[in-house]
GROMACS .gro file of C-alpha atoms in nm:
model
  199
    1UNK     CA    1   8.075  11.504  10.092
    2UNK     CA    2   7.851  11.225  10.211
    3UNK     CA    3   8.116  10.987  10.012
    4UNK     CA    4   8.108  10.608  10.093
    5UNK     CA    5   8.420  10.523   9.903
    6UNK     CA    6   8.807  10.676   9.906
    7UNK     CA    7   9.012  10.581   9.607
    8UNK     CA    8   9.340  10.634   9.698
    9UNK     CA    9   9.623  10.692   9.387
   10UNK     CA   10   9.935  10.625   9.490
   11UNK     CA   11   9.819  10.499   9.816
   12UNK     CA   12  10.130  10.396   9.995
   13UNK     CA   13  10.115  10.303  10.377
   14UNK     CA   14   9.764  10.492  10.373
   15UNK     CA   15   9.944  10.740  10.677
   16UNK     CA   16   9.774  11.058  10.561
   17UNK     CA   17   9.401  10.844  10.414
   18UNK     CA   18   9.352  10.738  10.805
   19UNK     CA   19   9.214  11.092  10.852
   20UNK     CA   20   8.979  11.055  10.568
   21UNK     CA   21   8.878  10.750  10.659
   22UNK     CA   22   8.809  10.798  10.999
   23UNK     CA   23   8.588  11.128  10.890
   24UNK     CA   24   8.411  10.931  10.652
   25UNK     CA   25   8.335  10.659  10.947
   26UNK     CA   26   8.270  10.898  11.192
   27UNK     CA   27   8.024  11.052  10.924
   28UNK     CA   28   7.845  10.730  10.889
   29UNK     CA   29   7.921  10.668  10.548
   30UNK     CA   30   8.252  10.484  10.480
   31UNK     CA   31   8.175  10.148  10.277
   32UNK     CA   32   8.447  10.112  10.090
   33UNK     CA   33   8.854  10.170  10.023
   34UNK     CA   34   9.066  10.134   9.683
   35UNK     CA   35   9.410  10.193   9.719
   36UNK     CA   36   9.606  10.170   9.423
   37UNK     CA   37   9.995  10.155   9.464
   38UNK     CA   38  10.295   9.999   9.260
   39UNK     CA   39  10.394   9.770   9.536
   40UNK     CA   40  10.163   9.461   9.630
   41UNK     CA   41  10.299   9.395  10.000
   42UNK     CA   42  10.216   9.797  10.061
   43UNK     CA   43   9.886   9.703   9.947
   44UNK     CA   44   9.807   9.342  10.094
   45UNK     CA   45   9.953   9.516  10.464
   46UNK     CA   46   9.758   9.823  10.447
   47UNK     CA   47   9.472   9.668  10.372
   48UNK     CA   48   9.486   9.391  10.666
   49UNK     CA   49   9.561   9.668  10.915
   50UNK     CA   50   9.244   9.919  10.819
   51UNK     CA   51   8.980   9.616  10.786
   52UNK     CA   52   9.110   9.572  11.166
   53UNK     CA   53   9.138   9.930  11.234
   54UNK     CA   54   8.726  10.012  11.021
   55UNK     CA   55   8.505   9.727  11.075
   56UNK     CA   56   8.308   9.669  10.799
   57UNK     CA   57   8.530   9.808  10.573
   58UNK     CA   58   8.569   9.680  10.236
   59UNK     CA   59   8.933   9.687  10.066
   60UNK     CA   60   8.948   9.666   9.675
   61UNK     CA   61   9.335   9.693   9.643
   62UNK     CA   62   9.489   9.715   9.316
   63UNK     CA   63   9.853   9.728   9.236
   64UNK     CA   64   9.932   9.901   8.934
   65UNK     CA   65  10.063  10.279   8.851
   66UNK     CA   66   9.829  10.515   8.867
   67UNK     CA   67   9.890  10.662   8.539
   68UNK     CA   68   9.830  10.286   8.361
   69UNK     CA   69   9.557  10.129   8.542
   70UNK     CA   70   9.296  10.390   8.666
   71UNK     CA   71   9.085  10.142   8.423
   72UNK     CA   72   9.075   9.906   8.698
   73UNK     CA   73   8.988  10.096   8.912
   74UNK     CA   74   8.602   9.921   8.989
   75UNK     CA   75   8.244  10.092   8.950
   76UNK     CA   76   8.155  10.327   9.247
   77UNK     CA   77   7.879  10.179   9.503
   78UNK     CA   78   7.832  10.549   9.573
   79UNK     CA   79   7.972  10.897   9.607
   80UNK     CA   80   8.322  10.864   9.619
   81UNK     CA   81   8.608  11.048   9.682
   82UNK     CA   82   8.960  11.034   9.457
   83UNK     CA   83   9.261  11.143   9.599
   84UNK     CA   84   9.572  11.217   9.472
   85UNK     CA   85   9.770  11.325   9.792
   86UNK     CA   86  10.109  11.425   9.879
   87UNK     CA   87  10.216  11.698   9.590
   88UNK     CA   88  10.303  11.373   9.292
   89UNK     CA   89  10.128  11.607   9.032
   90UNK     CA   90  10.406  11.851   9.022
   91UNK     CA   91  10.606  11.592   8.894
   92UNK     CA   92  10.406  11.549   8.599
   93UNK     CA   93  10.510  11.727   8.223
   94UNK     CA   94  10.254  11.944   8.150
   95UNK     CA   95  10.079  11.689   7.866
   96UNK     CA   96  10.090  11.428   8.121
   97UNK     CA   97   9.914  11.625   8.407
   98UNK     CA   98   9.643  11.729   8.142
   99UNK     CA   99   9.594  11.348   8.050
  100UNK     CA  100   9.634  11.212   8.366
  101UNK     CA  101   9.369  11.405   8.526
  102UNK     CA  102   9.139  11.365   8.234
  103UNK     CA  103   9.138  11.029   8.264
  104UNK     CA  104   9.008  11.079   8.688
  105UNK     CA  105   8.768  11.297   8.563
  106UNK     CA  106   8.590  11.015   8.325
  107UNK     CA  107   8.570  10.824   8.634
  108UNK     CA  108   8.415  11.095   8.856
  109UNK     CA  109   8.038  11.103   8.869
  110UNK     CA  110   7.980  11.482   8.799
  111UNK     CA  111   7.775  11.649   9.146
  112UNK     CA  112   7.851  11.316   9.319
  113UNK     CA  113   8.196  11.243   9.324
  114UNK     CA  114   8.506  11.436   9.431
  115UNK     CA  115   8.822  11.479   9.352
  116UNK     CA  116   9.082  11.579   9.626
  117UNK     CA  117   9.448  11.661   9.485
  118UNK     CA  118   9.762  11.726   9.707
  119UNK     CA  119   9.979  11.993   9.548
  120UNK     CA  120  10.273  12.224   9.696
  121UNK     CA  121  10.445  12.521   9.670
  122UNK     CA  122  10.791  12.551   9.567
  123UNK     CA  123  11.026  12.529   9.821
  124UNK     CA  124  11.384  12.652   9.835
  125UNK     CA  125  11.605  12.484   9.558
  126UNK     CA  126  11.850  12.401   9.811
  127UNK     CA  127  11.627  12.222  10.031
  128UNK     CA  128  11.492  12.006   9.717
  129UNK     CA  129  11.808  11.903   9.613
  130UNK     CA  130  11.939  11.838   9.966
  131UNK     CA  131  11.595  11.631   9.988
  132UNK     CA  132  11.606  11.436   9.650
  133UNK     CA  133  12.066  11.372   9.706
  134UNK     CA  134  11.979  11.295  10.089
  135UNK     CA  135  12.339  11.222  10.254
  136UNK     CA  136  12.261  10.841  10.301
  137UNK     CA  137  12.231  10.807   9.953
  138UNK     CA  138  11.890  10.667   9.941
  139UNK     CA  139  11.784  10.778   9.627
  140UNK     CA  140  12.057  10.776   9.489
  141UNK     CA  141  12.022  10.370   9.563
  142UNK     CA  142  11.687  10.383   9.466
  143UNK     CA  143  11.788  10.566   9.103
  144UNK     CA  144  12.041  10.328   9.040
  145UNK     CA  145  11.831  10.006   9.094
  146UNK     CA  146  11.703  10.090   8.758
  147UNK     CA  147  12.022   9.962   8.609
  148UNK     CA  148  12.003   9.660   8.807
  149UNK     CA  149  11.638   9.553   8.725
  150UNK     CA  150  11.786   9.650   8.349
  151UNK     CA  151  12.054   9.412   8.414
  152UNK     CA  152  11.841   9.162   8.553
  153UNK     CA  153  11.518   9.188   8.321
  154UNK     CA  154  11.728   9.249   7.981
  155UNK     CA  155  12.058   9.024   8.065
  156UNK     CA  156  12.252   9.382   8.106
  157UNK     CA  157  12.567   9.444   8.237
  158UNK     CA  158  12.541   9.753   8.376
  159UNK     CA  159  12.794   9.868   8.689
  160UNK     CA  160  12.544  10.060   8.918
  161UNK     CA  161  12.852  10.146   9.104
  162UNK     CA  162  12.999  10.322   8.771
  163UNK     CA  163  12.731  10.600   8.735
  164UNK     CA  164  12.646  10.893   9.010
  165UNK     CA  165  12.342  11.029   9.094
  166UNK     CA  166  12.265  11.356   9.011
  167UNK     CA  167  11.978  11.596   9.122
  168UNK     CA  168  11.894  11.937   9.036
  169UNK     CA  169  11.590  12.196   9.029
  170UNK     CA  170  11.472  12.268   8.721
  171UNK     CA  171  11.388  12.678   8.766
  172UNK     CA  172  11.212  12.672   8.450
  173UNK     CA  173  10.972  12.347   8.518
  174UNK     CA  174  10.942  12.411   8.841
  175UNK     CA  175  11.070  12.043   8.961
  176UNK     CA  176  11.367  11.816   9.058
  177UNK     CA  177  11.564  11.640   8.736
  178UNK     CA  178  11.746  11.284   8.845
  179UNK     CA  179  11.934  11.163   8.628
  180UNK     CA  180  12.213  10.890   8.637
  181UNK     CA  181  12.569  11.058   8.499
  182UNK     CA  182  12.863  10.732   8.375
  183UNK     CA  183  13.173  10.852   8.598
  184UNK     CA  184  13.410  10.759   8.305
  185UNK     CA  185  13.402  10.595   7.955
  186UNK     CA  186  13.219  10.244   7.915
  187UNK     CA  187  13.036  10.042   7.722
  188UNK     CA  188  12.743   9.868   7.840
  189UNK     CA  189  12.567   9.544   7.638
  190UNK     CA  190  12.214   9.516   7.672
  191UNK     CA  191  12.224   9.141   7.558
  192UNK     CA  192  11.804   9.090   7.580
  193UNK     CA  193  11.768   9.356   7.271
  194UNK     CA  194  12.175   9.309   7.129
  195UNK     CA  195  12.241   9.637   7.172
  196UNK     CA  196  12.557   9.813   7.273
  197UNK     CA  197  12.564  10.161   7.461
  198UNK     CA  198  12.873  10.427   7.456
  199UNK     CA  199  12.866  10.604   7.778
   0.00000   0.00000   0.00000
């Protein structure tokens, strides 16, 4: 592609971008990296380890969600390459996908810039429920922190302990549904907008 630049959506630890980056240095042409992830140590790390690992390299991290902040994402200094790895857009409703990746496309120079998107095919229903109810009950903890930051953003007083996980393939949608089920009657009070919710 002769791209200096890899903006990375959703960037993470930047496992699977280390191939792309390394092409694009071995190429000649790698200038500059923008990963954009939620969490800001996952950006501040990865981006001390790849200055070491590419020297010259020049890290514009941003932490934000993809779907929010693409705005900030900063002028190319040339061809560039988005990517979107790791399958995320199946996720998406269908409206969402269609906005989401009009709004890369505004920020793709057309015949310059590319566009590389991750997608997958659907696996057995049993294996992507076994993967999103894992038996440690990792996501499960991770889908019930919602009710603590909830609890501690809105002065809730939410039970995480009270409500199971729940995961299931959606045949029609093509995709895994969480949700968070109350395992008996309760009432919850949500004092930072005084309001009172029947489970």
């Amino acid at each position: 592609t002769g791209a200096a630049e890899l903006v990375e959506l959703g960037s993470g630890t930047a496992a699977k971008t280390r191939l792309l980056l390394r092409a694009m240095a071995e190429a000649g042409t790698l200038e500059r990296y923008v990963p954009l992830d939620v969490t800001e140590s996952m950006v501040l790390a990865c981006a001390d380890a790849l200055v070491d690992e590419f020297p010259g390299l020049r890290v514009h991290g941003i932490v934000g969600d993809f779907e929010r902040h693409l705005r900030h994402v900063p002028e190319p200094d040339g061809p560039r390459i988005v990517a979107f790895l790791g399958g995320t857009i199946g996720n998406f409703t269908p409206g969402t996908r269609r906005r989401f990746l009009r709004a890369i496309a505004k920020r793709l120079l057309p015949g310059i810039d590319h566009l590389l998107l991750g997608t997958d095919l659907v696996k057995d229903p049993a294996v992507l429920e076994a993967a999103y109810d894992d038996s440690a009950g990792v996501t499960a903890e991770f889908n019930r922190n919602v009710l603590r930051v909830i609890n501690q953003g809105l002065a809730a007083d939410f039970d995480p302990d009270a409500f199971e996980h729940v995961a299931f393939f959606d045949e029609a949608n093509s995709w895994i549904e969480m949700r968070l089920r109350a395992n008996g009657a309760q009432t919850v009070h949500i004092d930072g907008v005084n309001l009172d919710v029947r489970f």
